[in-house]
Amino acid sequence: MTTGVRRRMGVEERRQQLIGVALELFSNRSPDDVSIDEIAAAAGISRPLVYHYFPGKLSLYEAALQRAADDLAERFMEPHEGPLGARLLRVTGRFLGFVDEHGPGFSALMRGGPAVGSSSSPTTNALIDSVRQAAYEQILAHLGVTDPPARLDLVVRSWVSLAESTALIWLDGRRIPRAELERQLVHDFAALAAVSAAYDDEMARLLGTVLADEPADGPFADLLARLAALAPRAALPS
Amino acid sequence: MTTGVRRRMGVEERRQQLIGVALELFSNRSPDDVSIDEIAAAAGISRPLVYHYFPGKLSLYEAALQRAADDLAERFMEPHEGPLGARLLRVTGRFLGFVDEHGPGFSALMRGGPAVGSSSSPTTNALIDSVRQAAYEQILAHLGVTDPPARLDLVVRSWVSLAESTALIWLDGRRIPRAELERQLVHDFAALAAVSAAYDDEMARLLGTVLADEPADGPFADLLARLAALAPRAALPS
């Protein structure tokens, strides 16, 4: 038993605790609606003590954002084993889990940033860009490509952006089951790559290599089979 | 001959001239790098006179942005005639023409906004959202849908966002011919719709209706034929 004696936290420990409390609050409501008083109360310390660790709400917000970005970058990590479609599905699932947990804060940030400090500050913009870049690099690494041609670069970057906007649109009402959204995003990647491959030999070869390793019960093969089933309904040139 | 006598411009005419000059400058360089002095010089008037019409750089920037948004919304207008694929191709072409003309300004605005005033101000954010909404409503109108189901809503909104980010990525180096990008974006729309249709009967019916009216030489049929040609290279479940 500690008999009510409160252990004194070290400086770094207190900072980390405050960041955790702030991230929780900034995630679940629009960051503009969260006050320093509230953060102090949730952390069980006084308002002046919060200012002792962070000069203002903006610096605390940026620290919380940094932790969220680190968390997200970690969720992108996936062993280079097994079919690509299944790997992308797992990572996409973890990304949507993150979005689900941090909904209101994620929306506020991505929709031009909350008005905390100077909204989309160079710091928050750089942080968002670093997460996009991490996602981009992970995908290229899984594809085994180090120097992507322009069309692959576009497919990967535009899909990362699509995943972001799809998540944002989904958060506004959550009218589609999350599991369906995960699968759909993976298919969207395959579809964007296929469109690119339809006009470019280099992309066609790359897509062929990827698809050759996909199992018949994987998400990519599943999509192709479903699209093939759709096709007869369309006016295909005979 | 006017023998050098300069006609006095009316207030509104002068405002419109200044907006035009500012839009030209804000479009072709990062807006942060454009000074009021430069705008005054380009308009052939004094710096104090610029301030007479616009209280500061931010208000002039917002007026220029409003004109650009009006221009863009006008480019979205397309007669409800002929196959949908060809209509979307024409509108996408005009959108990319706009992006091409306003490259640096478009990039600065969409990448979290330039630091002019308070970057992504509520005004600029609202303007960007109104353009997205206009694009969304135009597409639904062409599809003849007034009350879109959740999945169609997602496909249309996420494609609008994809068109935006694809344009932004393209502007960074312009490594792909613009005409190819136009066609690819139209195909991306069909691909995202097809992915959605692969898992949802309502979307499948809608896509079927659209494709039934597409000519064999239209962009949608073209894509389907090319994808069908790609398929044998992939490990389709037999």
PDB file of C-alpha atoms in Angstrom, chain A residues 111-113 118-121 125 129 132 148-151 153-155 157-159 161-162 165-167 169-170 175-177 180-181 183-185 187-188 191-201 204-205 207-208 211-216 219 221-228 230-231 233-238, chain B residues 111-113 118-121 125 129 132 148-151 153-155 157-159 161-162 165-167 169-170 175-177 180-181 183-185 187-188 191-201 204-205 207-208 211-216 219 221-228 230-231 233-238:
ATOM      1  CA  ARG A 111      -9.389  19.930 -42.391  1.00  0.00           C
ATOM      2  CA  GLY A 112      -6.911  22.806 -42.488  1.00  0.00           C
ATOM      3  CA  GLY A 113      -5.923  22.401 -38.864  1.00  0.00           C
ATOM      4  CA  SER A 118      -1.739  29.492 -36.059  1.00  0.00           C
ATOM      5  CA  SER A 119      -3.691  26.472 -37.326  1.00  0.00           C
ATOM      6  CA  SER A 120      -1.691  24.733 -40.035  1.00  0.00           C
ATOM      7  CA  SER A 121       1.634  25.923 -38.670  1.00  0.00           C
ATOM      8  CA  ASN A 125       2.284  20.698 -41.770  1.00  0.00           C
ATOM      9  CA  ASP A 129       4.000  15.457 -44.506  1.00  0.00           C
ATOM     10  CA  ARG A 132       2.665  10.733 -45.594  1.00  0.00           C
ATOM     11  CA  PRO A 148      10.144   4.576 -58.580  1.00  0.00           C
ATOM     12  CA  PRO A 149       9.223   5.666 -62.116  1.00  0.00           C
ATOM     13  CA  ALA A 150       6.927   8.733 -62.301  1.00  0.00           C
ATOM     14  CA  ARG A 151       3.745   6.680 -62.726  1.00  0.00           C
ATOM     15  CA  ASP A 153       5.335   7.455 -57.671  1.00  0.00           C
ATOM     16  CA  LEU A 154       1.969   8.993 -58.599  1.00  0.00           C
ATOM     17  CA  VAL A 155      -0.006   5.821 -57.849  1.00  0.00           C
ATOM     18  CA  ARG A 157       1.356   9.047 -53.403  1.00  0.00           C
ATOM     19  CA  SER A 158      -2.175   9.500 -54.675  1.00  0.00           C
ATOM     20  CA  TRP A 159      -3.314   6.345 -52.881  1.00  0.00           C
ATOM     21  CA  SER A 161      -3.819  10.789 -50.118  1.00  0.00           C
ATOM     22  CA  LEU A 162      -6.917   8.772 -51.032  1.00  0.00           C
ATOM     23  CA  SER A 165      -9.508  11.568 -47.552  1.00  0.00           C
ATOM     24  CA  THR A 166     -11.501   8.333 -47.476  1.00  0.00           C
ATOM     25  CA  ALA A 167     -10.915   8.148 -43.722  1.00  0.00           C
ATOM     26  CA  ILE A 169     -15.182  11.282 -45.328  1.00  0.00           C
ATOM     27  CA  TRP A 170     -15.918   8.096 -43.404  1.00  0.00           C
ATOM     28  CA  ARG A 175     -22.058   5.058 -42.505  1.00  0.00           C
ATOM     29  CA  ILE A 176     -19.942   2.200 -43.869  1.00  0.00           C
ATOM     30  CA  PRO A 177     -18.560  -0.656 -41.718  1.00  0.00           C
ATOM     31  CA  GLU A 180     -15.504  -2.914 -45.539  1.00  0.00           C
ATOM     32  CA  LEU A 181     -13.607   0.363 -45.802  1.00  0.00           C
ATOM     33  CA  ARG A 183     -10.841  -3.915 -47.813  1.00  0.00           C
ATOM     34  CA  GLN A 184     -12.063  -1.261 -50.211  1.00  0.00           C
ATOM     35  CA  LEU A 185      -8.945   0.867 -49.725  1.00  0.00           C
ATOM     36  CA  HIS A 187      -8.778  -2.682 -53.662  1.00  0.00           C
ATOM     37  CA  ASP A 188      -8.556   0.982 -54.532  1.00  0.00           C
ATOM     38  CA  ALA A 191      -7.455  -0.415 -59.069  1.00  0.00           C
ATOM     39  CA  LEU A 192      -5.315   2.727 -59.307  1.00  0.00           C
ATOM     40  CA  ALA A 193      -2.283   0.591 -60.140  1.00  0.00           C
ATOM     41  CA  ALA A 194      -4.306  -1.308 -62.760  1.00  0.00           C
ATOM     42  CA  VAL A 195      -5.453   1.928 -64.422  1.00  0.00           C
ATOM     43  CA  SER A 196      -1.848   3.039 -64.616  1.00  0.00           C
ATOM     44  CA  ALA A 197      -0.798  -0.376 -65.920  1.00  0.00           C
ATOM     45  CA  ALA A 198      -3.483  -0.269 -68.610  1.00  0.00           C
ATOM     46  CA  TYR A 199      -1.507   2.487 -70.371  1.00  0.00           C
ATOM     47  CA  ASP A 200       2.080   1.867 -69.346  1.00  0.00           C
ATOM     48  CA  ASP A 201       4.176  -1.229 -69.967  1.00  0.00           C
ATOM     49  CA  ALA A 204       1.964  -3.523 -66.296  1.00  0.00           C
ATOM     50  CA  ARG A 205       5.127  -5.551 -65.674  1.00  0.00           C
ATOM     51  CA  LEU A 207       1.603  -5.202 -61.456  1.00  0.00           C
ATOM     52  CA  GLY A 208       2.061  -8.576 -63.139  1.00  0.00           C
ATOM     53  CA  LEU A 211      -0.250 -10.308 -58.843  1.00  0.00           C
ATOM     54  CA  ALA A 212       1.686 -13.447 -59.744  1.00  0.00           C
ATOM     55  CA  ASP A 213       2.505 -13.905 -56.037  1.00  0.00           C
ATOM     56  CA  GLU A 214      -1.025 -13.271 -54.799  1.00  0.00           C
ATOM     57  CA  PRO A 215      -2.931 -16.289 -53.500  1.00  0.00           C
ATOM     58  CA  ALA A 216      -6.313 -17.145 -55.022  1.00  0.00           C
ATOM     59  CA  PRO A 219      -7.836  -9.543 -51.539  1.00  0.00           C
ATOM     60  CA  ALA A 221      -7.557 -12.061 -56.578  1.00  0.00           C
ATOM     61  CA  ASP A 222     -10.901 -11.595 -54.833  1.00  0.00           C
ATOM     62  CA  LEU A 223     -11.315  -8.184 -56.459  1.00  0.00           C
ATOM     63  CA  LEU A 224     -10.353  -9.414 -59.931  1.00  0.00           C
ATOM     64  CA  ALA A 225     -12.871 -12.223 -59.688  1.00  0.00           C
ATOM     65  CA  ARG A 226     -15.602  -9.841 -58.584  1.00  0.00           C
ATOM     66  CA  LEU A 227     -14.799  -7.351 -61.335  1.00  0.00           C
ATOM     67  CA  ALA A 228     -14.832 -10.136 -63.902  1.00  0.00           C
ATOM     68  CA  LEU A 230     -19.420  -7.441 -63.037  1.00  0.00           C
ATOM     69  CA  ALA A 231     -18.070  -7.020 -66.531  1.00  0.00           C
ATOM     70  CA  ARG A 233     -23.331  -6.296 -67.213  1.00  0.00           C
ATOM     71  CA  ALA A 234     -21.380  -3.553 -68.933  1.00  0.00           C
ATOM     72  CA  ALA A 235     -21.365  -2.745 -72.619  1.00  0.00           C
ATOM     73  CA  LEU A 236     -17.961  -4.219 -73.331  1.00  0.00           C
ATOM     74  CA  PRO A 237     -16.872  -3.742 -76.913  1.00  0.00           C
ATOM     75  CA  SER A 238     -17.262  -7.125 -78.562  1.00  0.00           C
TER      76      SER A 238
ATOM     77  CA  ARG B 111      -0.479  22.558 -49.171  1.00  0.00           C
ATOM     78  CA  GLY B 112      -1.893  24.060 -45.997  1.00  0.00           C
ATOM     79  CA  GLY B 113      -2.161  27.510 -47.482  1.00  0.00           C
ATOM     80  CA  SER B 118      -3.267  33.396 -41.208  1.00  0.00           C
ATOM     81  CA  SER B 119      -2.682  30.766 -43.916  1.00  0.00           C
ATOM     82  CA  SER B 120      -5.650  28.434 -44.015  1.00  0.00           C
ATOM     83  CA  SER B 121      -8.075  31.051 -42.712  1.00  0.00           C
ATOM     84  CA  ASN B 125     -10.946  26.922 -46.183  1.00  0.00           C
ATOM     85  CA  ASP B 129     -14.737  23.438 -49.562  1.00  0.00           C
ATOM     86  CA  ARG B 132     -15.176  20.664 -53.719  1.00  0.00           C
ATOM     87  CA  PRO B 148     -26.796   9.397 -52.951  1.00  0.00           C
ATOM     88  CA  PRO B 149     -26.340   6.230 -50.876  1.00  0.00           C
ATOM     89  CA  ALA B 150     -23.320   6.263 -48.528  1.00  0.00           C
ATOM     90  CA  ARG B 151     -21.088   4.319 -50.915  1.00  0.00           C
ATOM     91  CA  ASP B 153     -21.238   9.601 -51.725  1.00  0.00           C
ATOM     92  CA  LEU B 154     -17.852   8.172 -50.715  1.00  0.00           C
ATOM     93  CA  VAL B 155     -16.827   7.326 -54.285  1.00  0.00           C
ATOM     94  CA  ARG B 157     -16.149  12.714 -52.696  1.00  0.00           C
ATOM     95  CA  SER B 158     -13.015  10.609 -52.578  1.00  0.00           C
ATOM     96  CA  TRP B 159     -12.553  10.958 -56.340  1.00  0.00           C
ATOM     97  CA  SER B 161     -10.123  14.602 -53.438  1.00  0.00           C
ATOM     98  CA  LEU B 162      -8.050  12.234 -55.596  1.00  0.00           C
ATOM     99  CA  SER B 165      -4.059  15.409 -54.880  1.00  0.00           C
ATOM    100  CA  THR B 166      -3.180  13.915 -58.273  1.00  0.00           C
ATOM    101  CA  ALA B 167      -2.993  17.442 -59.687  1.00  0.00           C
ATOM    102  CA  ILE B 169       1.595  15.586 -57.183  1.00  0.00           C
ATOM    103  CA  TRP B 170       1.698  16.179 -60.930  1.00  0.00           C
ATOM    104  CA  ARG B 175       6.661  14.219 -65.316  1.00  0.00           C
ATOM    105  CA  ILE B 176       3.531  12.802 -66.972  1.00  0.00           C
ATOM    106  CA  PRO B 177       1.841  14.340 -70.046  1.00  0.00           C
ATOM    107  CA  GLU B 180      -2.515  11.157 -70.033  1.00  0.00           C
ATOM    108  CA  LEU B 181      -3.324  12.465 -66.568  1.00  0.00           C
ATOM    109  CA  ARG B 183      -7.622  10.248 -69.118  1.00  0.00           C
ATOM    110  CA  GLN B 184      -6.198   8.468 -66.098  1.00  0.00           C
ATOM    111  CA  LEU B 185      -8.325  10.482 -63.674  1.00  0.00           C
ATOM    112  CA  HIS B 187     -10.409   5.934 -65.428  1.00  0.00           C
ATOM    113  CA  ASP B 188      -9.676   6.296 -61.730  1.00  0.00           C
ATOM    114  CA  ALA B 191     -12.102   2.126 -61.094  1.00  0.00           C
ATOM    115  CA  LEU B 192     -13.174   3.469 -57.696  1.00  0.00           C
ATOM    116  CA  ALA B 193     -16.812   3.024 -58.683  1.00  0.00           C
ATOM    117  CA  ALA B 194     -16.083  -0.522 -59.877  1.00  0.00           C
ATOM    118  CA  VAL B 195     -14.383  -1.430 -56.588  1.00  0.00           C
ATOM    119  CA  SER B 196     -17.425  -0.184 -54.728  1.00  0.00           C
ATOM    120  CA  ALA B 197     -19.720  -2.042 -57.128  1.00  0.00           C
ATOM    121  CA  ALA B 198     -17.769  -5.253 -56.611  1.00  0.00           C
ATOM    122  CA  TYR B 199     -19.122  -5.430 -53.045  1.00  0.00           C
ATOM    123  CA  ASP B 200     -22.427  -3.598 -53.215  1.00  0.00           C
ATOM    124  CA  ASP B 201     -25.443  -4.438 -55.342  1.00  0.00           C
ATOM    125  CA  ALA B 204     -23.324  -2.458 -59.232  1.00  0.00           C
ATOM    126  CA  ARG B 205     -26.755  -1.520 -60.601  1.00  0.00           C
ATOM    127  CA  LEU B 207     -22.481   1.320 -62.617  1.00  0.00           C
ATOM    128  CA  GLY B 208     -24.305  -1.063 -64.929  1.00  0.00           C
ATOM    129  CA  LEU B 211     -21.786   1.606 -68.595  1.00  0.00           C
ATOM    130  CA  ALA B 212     -24.755   0.462 -70.677  1.00  0.00           C
ATOM    131  CA  ASP B 213     -24.872   3.938 -72.245  1.00  0.00           C
ATOM    132  CA  GLU B 214     -21.146   4.171 -72.911  1.00  0.00           C
ATOM    133  CA  PRO B 215     -20.020   3.894 -76.542  1.00  0.00           C
ATOM    134  CA  ALA B 216     -17.480   1.220 -77.478  1.00  0.00           C
ATOM    135  CA  PRO B 219     -12.937   6.145 -72.222  1.00  0.00           C
ATOM    136  CA  ALA B 221     -15.042   0.928 -72.594  1.00  0.00           C
ATOM    137  CA  ASP B 222     -11.437   1.622 -73.525  1.00  0.00           C
ATOM    138  CA  LEU B 223     -10.359   1.035 -69.943  1.00  0.00           C
ATOM    139  CA  LEU B 224     -12.369  -2.179 -69.573  1.00  0.00           C
ATOM    140  CA  ALA B 225     -10.841  -3.561 -72.754  1.00  0.00           C
ATOM    141  CA  ARG B 226      -7.336  -2.684 -71.585  1.00  0.00           C
ATOM    142  CA  LEU B 227      -7.927  -4.203 -68.164  1.00  0.00           C
ATOM    143  CA  ALA B 228      -9.288  -7.356 -69.751  1.00  0.00           C
ATOM    144  CA  LEU B 230      -4.025  -7.189 -68.619  1.00  0.00           C
ATOM    145  CA  ALA B 231      -5.885  -9.832 -66.663  1.00  0.00           C
ATOM    146  CA  ARG B 233      -0.900 -11.848 -66.899  1.00  0.00           C
ATOM    147  CA  ALA B 234      -2.275 -11.955 -63.367  1.00  0.00           C
ATOM    148  CA  ALA B 235      -2.827 -15.061 -61.285  1.00  0.00           C
ATOM    149  CA  LEU B 236      -6.592 -15.079 -61.595  1.00  0.00           C
ATOM    150  CA  PRO B 237      -8.209 -17.874 -59.636  1.00  0.00           C
ATOM    151  CA  SER B 238      -9.218 -20.438 -62.231  1.00  0.00           C
TER     152      SER B 238
END
